[in-house]
Short mmCIF file of C-alpha atoms and ligand atoms in Angstrom, two decimals:
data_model
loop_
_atom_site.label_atom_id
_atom_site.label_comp_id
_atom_site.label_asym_id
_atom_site.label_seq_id
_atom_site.Cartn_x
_atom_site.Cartn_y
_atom_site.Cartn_z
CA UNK A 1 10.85 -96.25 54.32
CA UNK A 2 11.63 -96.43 50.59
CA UNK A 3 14.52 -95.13 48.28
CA UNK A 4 13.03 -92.04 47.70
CA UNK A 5 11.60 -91.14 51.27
CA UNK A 6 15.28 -92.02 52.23
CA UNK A 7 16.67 -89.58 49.92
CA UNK A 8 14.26 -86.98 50.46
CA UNK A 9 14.67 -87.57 54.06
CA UNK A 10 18.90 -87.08 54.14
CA UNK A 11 18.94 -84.70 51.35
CA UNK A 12 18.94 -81.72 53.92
CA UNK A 13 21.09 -83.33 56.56
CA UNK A 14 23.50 -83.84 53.33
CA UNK A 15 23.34 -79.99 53.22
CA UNK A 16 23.96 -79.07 56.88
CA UNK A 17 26.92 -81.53 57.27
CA UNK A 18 28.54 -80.07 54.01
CA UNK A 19 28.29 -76.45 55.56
CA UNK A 20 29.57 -77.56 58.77
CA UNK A 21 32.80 -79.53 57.23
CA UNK A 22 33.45 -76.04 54.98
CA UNK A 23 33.56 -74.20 58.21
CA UNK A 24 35.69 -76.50 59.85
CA UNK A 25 38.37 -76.42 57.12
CA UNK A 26 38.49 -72.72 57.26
CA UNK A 27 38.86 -72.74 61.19
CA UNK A 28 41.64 -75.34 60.55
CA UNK A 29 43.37 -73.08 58.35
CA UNK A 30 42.67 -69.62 60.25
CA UNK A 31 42.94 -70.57 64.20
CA UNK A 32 46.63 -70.54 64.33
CA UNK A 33 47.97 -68.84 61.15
CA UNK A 34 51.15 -70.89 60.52
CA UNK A 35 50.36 -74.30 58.48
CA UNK A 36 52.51 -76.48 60.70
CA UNK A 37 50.31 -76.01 63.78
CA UNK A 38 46.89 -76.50 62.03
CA UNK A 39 45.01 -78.28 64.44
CA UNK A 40 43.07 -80.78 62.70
CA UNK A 41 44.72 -84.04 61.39
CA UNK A 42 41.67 -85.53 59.79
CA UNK A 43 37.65 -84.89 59.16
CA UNK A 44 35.90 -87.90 58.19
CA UNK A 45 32.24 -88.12 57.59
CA UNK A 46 28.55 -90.05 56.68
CA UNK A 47 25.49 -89.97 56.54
CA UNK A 48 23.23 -92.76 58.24
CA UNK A 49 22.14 -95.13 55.85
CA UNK A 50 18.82 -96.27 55.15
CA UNK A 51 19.32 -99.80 57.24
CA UNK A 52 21.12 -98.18 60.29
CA UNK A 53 18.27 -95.55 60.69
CA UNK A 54 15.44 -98.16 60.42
CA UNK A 55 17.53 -100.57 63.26
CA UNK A 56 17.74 -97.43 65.15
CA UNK A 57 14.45 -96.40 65.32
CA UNK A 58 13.31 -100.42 65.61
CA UNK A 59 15.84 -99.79 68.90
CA UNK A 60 13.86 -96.81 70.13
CA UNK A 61 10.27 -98.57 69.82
CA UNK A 62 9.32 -96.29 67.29
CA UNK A 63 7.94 -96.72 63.93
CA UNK A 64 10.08 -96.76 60.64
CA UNK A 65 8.63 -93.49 59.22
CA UNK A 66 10.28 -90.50 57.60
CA UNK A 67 8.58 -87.97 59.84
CA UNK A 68 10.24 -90.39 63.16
CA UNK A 69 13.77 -90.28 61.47
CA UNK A 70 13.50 -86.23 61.72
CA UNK A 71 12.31 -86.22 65.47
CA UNK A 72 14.29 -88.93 67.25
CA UNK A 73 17.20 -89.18 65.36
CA UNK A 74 19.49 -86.93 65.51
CA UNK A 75 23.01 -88.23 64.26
CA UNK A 76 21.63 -88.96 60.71
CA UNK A 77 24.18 -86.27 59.70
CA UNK A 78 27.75 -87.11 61.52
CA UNK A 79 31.27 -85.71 61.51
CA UNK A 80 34.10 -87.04 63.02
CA UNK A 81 37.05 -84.36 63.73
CA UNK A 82 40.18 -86.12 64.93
CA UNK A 83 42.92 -83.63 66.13
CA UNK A 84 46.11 -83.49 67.67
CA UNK A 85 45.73 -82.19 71.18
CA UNK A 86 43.20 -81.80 73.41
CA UNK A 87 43.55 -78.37 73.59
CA UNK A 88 43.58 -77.71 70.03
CA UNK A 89 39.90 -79.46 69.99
CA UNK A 90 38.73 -77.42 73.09
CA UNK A 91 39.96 -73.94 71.25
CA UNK A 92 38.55 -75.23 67.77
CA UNK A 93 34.79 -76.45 69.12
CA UNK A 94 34.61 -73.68 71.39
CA UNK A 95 34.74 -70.86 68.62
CA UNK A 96 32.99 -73.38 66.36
CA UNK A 97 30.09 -72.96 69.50
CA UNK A 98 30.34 -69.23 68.85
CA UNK A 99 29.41 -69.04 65.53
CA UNK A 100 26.05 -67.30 66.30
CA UNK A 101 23.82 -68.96 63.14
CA UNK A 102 24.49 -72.21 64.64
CA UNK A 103 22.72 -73.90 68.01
CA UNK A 104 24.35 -76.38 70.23
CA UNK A 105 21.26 -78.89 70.70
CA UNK A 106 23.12 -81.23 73.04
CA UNK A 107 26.57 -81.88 74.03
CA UNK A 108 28.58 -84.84 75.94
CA UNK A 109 31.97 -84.29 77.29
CA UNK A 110 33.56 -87.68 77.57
CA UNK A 111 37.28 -86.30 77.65
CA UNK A 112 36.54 -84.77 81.08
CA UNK A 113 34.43 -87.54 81.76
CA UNK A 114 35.36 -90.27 80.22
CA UNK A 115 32.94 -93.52 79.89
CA UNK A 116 33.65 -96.20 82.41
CA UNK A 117 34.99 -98.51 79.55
CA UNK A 118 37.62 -95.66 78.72
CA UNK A 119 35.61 -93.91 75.74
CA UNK A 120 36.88 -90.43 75.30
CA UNK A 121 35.74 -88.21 73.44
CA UNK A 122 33.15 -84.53 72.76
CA UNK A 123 30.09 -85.28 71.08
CA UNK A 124 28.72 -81.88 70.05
CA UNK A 125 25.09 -82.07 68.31
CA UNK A 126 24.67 -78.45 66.38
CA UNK A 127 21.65 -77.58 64.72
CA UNK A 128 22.85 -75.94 61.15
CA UNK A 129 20.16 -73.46 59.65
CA UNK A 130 18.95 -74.78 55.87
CA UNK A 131 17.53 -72.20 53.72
CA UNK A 132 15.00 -73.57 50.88
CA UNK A 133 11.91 -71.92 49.21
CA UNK A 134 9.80 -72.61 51.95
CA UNK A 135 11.88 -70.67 54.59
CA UNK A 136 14.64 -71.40 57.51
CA UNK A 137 14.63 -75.29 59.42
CA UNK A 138 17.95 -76.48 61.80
CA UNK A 139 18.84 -79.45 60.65
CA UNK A 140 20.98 -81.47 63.63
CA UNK A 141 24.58 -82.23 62.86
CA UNK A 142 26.37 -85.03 65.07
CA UNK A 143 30.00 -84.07 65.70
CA UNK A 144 32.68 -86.20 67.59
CA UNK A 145 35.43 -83.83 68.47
CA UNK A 146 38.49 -86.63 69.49
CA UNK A 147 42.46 -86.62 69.32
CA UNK A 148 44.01 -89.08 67.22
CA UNK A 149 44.95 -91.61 70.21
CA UNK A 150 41.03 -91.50 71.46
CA UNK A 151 40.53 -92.19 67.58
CA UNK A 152 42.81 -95.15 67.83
CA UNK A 153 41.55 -96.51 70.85
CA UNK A 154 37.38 -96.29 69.98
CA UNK A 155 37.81 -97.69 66.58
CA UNK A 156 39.63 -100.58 68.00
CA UNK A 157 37.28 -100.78 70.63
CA UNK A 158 34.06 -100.48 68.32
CA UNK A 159 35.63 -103.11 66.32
CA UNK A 160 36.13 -105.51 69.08
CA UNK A 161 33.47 -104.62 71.69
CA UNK A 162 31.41 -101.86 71.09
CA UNK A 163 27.91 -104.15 71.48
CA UNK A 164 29.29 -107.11 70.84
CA UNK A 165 28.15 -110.06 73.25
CA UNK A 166 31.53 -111.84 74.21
CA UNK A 167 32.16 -114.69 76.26
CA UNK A 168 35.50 -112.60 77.32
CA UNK A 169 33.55 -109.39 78.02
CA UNK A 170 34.77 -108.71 81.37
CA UNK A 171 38.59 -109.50 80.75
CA UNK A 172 38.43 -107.61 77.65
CA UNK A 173 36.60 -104.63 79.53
CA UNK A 174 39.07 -104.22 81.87
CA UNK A 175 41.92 -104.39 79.40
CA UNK A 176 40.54 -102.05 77.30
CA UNK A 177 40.01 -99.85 79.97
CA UNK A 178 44.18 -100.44 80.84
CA UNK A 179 44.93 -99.28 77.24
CA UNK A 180 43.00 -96.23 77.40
CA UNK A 181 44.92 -95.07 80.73
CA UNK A 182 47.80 -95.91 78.94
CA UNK A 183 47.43 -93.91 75.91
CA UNK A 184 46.21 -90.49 77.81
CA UNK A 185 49.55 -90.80 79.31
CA UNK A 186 51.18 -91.09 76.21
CA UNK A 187 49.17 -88.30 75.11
CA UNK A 188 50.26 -86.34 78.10
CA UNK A 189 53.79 -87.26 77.13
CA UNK A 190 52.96 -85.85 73.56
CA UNK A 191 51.80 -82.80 74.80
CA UNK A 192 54.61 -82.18 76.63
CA UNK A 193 57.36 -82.76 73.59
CA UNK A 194 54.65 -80.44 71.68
CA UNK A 195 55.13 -77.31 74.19
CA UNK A 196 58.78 -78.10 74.11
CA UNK A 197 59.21 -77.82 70.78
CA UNK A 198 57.29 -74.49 71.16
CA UNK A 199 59.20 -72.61 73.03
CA UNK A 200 62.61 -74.48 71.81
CA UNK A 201 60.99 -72.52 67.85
CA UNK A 202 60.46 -69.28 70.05
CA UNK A 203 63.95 -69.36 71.14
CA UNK A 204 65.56 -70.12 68.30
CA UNK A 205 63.60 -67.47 66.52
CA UNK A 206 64.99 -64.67 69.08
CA UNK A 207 68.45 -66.09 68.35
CA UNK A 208 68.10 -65.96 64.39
CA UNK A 209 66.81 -62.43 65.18
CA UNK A 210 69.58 -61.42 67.26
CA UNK A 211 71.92 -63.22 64.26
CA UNK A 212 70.55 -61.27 61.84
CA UNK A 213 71.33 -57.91 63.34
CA UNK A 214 74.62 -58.84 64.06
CA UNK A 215 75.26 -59.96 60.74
CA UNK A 216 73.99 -56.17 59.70
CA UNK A 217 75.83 -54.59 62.37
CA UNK A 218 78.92 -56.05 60.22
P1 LIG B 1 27.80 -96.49 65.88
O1 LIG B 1 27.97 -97.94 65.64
O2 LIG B 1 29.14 -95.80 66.00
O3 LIG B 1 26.90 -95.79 64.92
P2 LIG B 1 22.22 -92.01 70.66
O4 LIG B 1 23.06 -91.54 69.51
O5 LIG B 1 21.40 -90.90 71.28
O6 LIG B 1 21.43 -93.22 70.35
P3 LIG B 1 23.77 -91.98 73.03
O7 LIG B 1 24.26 -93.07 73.92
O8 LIG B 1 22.79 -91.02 73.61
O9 LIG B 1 23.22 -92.60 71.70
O10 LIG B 1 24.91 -91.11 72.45
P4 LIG B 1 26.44 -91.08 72.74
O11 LIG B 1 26.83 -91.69 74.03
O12 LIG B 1 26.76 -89.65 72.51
O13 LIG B 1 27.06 -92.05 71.58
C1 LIG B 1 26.87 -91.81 70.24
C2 LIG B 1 28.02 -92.39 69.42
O14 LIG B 1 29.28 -92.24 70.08
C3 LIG B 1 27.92 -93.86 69.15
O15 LIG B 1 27.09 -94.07 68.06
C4 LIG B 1 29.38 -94.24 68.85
O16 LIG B 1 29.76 -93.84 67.56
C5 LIG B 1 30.11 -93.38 69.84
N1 LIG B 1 30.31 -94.10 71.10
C6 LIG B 1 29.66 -93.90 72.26
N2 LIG B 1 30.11 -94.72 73.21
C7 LIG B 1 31.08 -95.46 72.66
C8 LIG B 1 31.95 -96.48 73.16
O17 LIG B 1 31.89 -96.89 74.31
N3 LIG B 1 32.84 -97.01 72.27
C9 LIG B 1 32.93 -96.60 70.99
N4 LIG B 1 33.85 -97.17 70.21
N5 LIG B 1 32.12 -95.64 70.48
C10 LIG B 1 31.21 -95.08 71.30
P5 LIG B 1 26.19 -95.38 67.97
O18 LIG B 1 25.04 -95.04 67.10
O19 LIG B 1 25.91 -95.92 69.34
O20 LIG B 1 27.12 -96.44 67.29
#
């Protein structure tokens, strides 16, 4: 594939993922109103570059052509949304799923089902509609849905392991697989301080209230 079938090829994918990342910011700032409990912490994002999608396709036995990037690949487009909670990232996906121009072409729940080396996270493959002169094509968007500890623990992981051929593979395995327990309790623990401080706000707000119309009363 050369330069300009590569940039031909993404130029549409570019497209897609920039629609998608607009409508995530907006859900970010619109799903819970106040700007303190905005459920996103970070979007990051990339498109495949020319090298990864020609080892890829070498990987899938197929040949390095433009038309064989568009039908077996389809993370060529990918955004990464890394939230707080995993509720927040249930709520936010689930409307995102509802948007009724878009199509869920695949999705992999590794939070409920995590990997057996500890991988969490919601892969969510959406097909985004392109408009150009010649009419309407989906274009697939790859979207990992993750909280910030499953961030933590697959980019250490992907930097350490993730196929990598290790003499220590097994030990490592299982350790990583120990620190992934470990941090979904500490995300439980999290999540608990987090609904604390909830209704601890709620309260406090009913006292100010009832403050206030004392202070009137007077
Ligand atoms: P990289 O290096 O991140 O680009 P497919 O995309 O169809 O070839 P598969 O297995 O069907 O692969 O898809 P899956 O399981 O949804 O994984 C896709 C991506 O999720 C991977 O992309 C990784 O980014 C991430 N991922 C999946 N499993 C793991 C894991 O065990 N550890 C870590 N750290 N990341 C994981 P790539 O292209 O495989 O890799």
């Amino acid at each position: 594939m050369n330069e300009e079938e590569y940039y031909g090829l993404i130029r549409p994918y570019e497209d897609a993922q920039q629609m998608l990342l607009t409508r995530l910011d907006v859900l970010n700032h619109s799903l819970y109103g106040e700007a303190q409990s905005r459920p996103i912490h970070n979007i990051q994002d990339r498109i495949k570059s020319r090298v990864s999608i020609e080892e890829k396709l070498k990987r899938k036995e197929k040949e390095v052509t433009v038309e064989n990037a568009k039908d077996y690949l389809q993370d060529i487009a990918g955004i990464r949304v890394i939230c707080y909670f995993v509720d927040d990232l249930y709520n936010l996906l689930g409307i995102l799923k509802q948007q009724s121009d878009l199509i869920v072409i695949r999705e992999r729940d590794y939070i409920a089902n995590p990997k057996p080396n500890g991988y969490r996270s919601y892969h969510l493959i959406i097909g985004v509609p392109v408009y150009c002169l010649d009419g309407m094509e989906y274009f697939p968007v790859e979207v990992q849905f993750r909280t910030l500890s499953m961030d933590f623990w697959a980019s250490m992981e992907h930097r350490v392991s993730y196929k990598k051929n290790r003499e220590d593979r097994e030990r490592l395995t299982v350790e990583l697989r120990n620190y992934a327990e470990m941090l979904v309790r500490v995300e439980k623990r999290f999540e608990m301080y987090n609904e604390n401080a909830k209704q601890q706000t709620v309260s406090h707000e009913e006292g100010t209230a009832g403050g206030v119309k004392d202070a009137d009363a007077d």
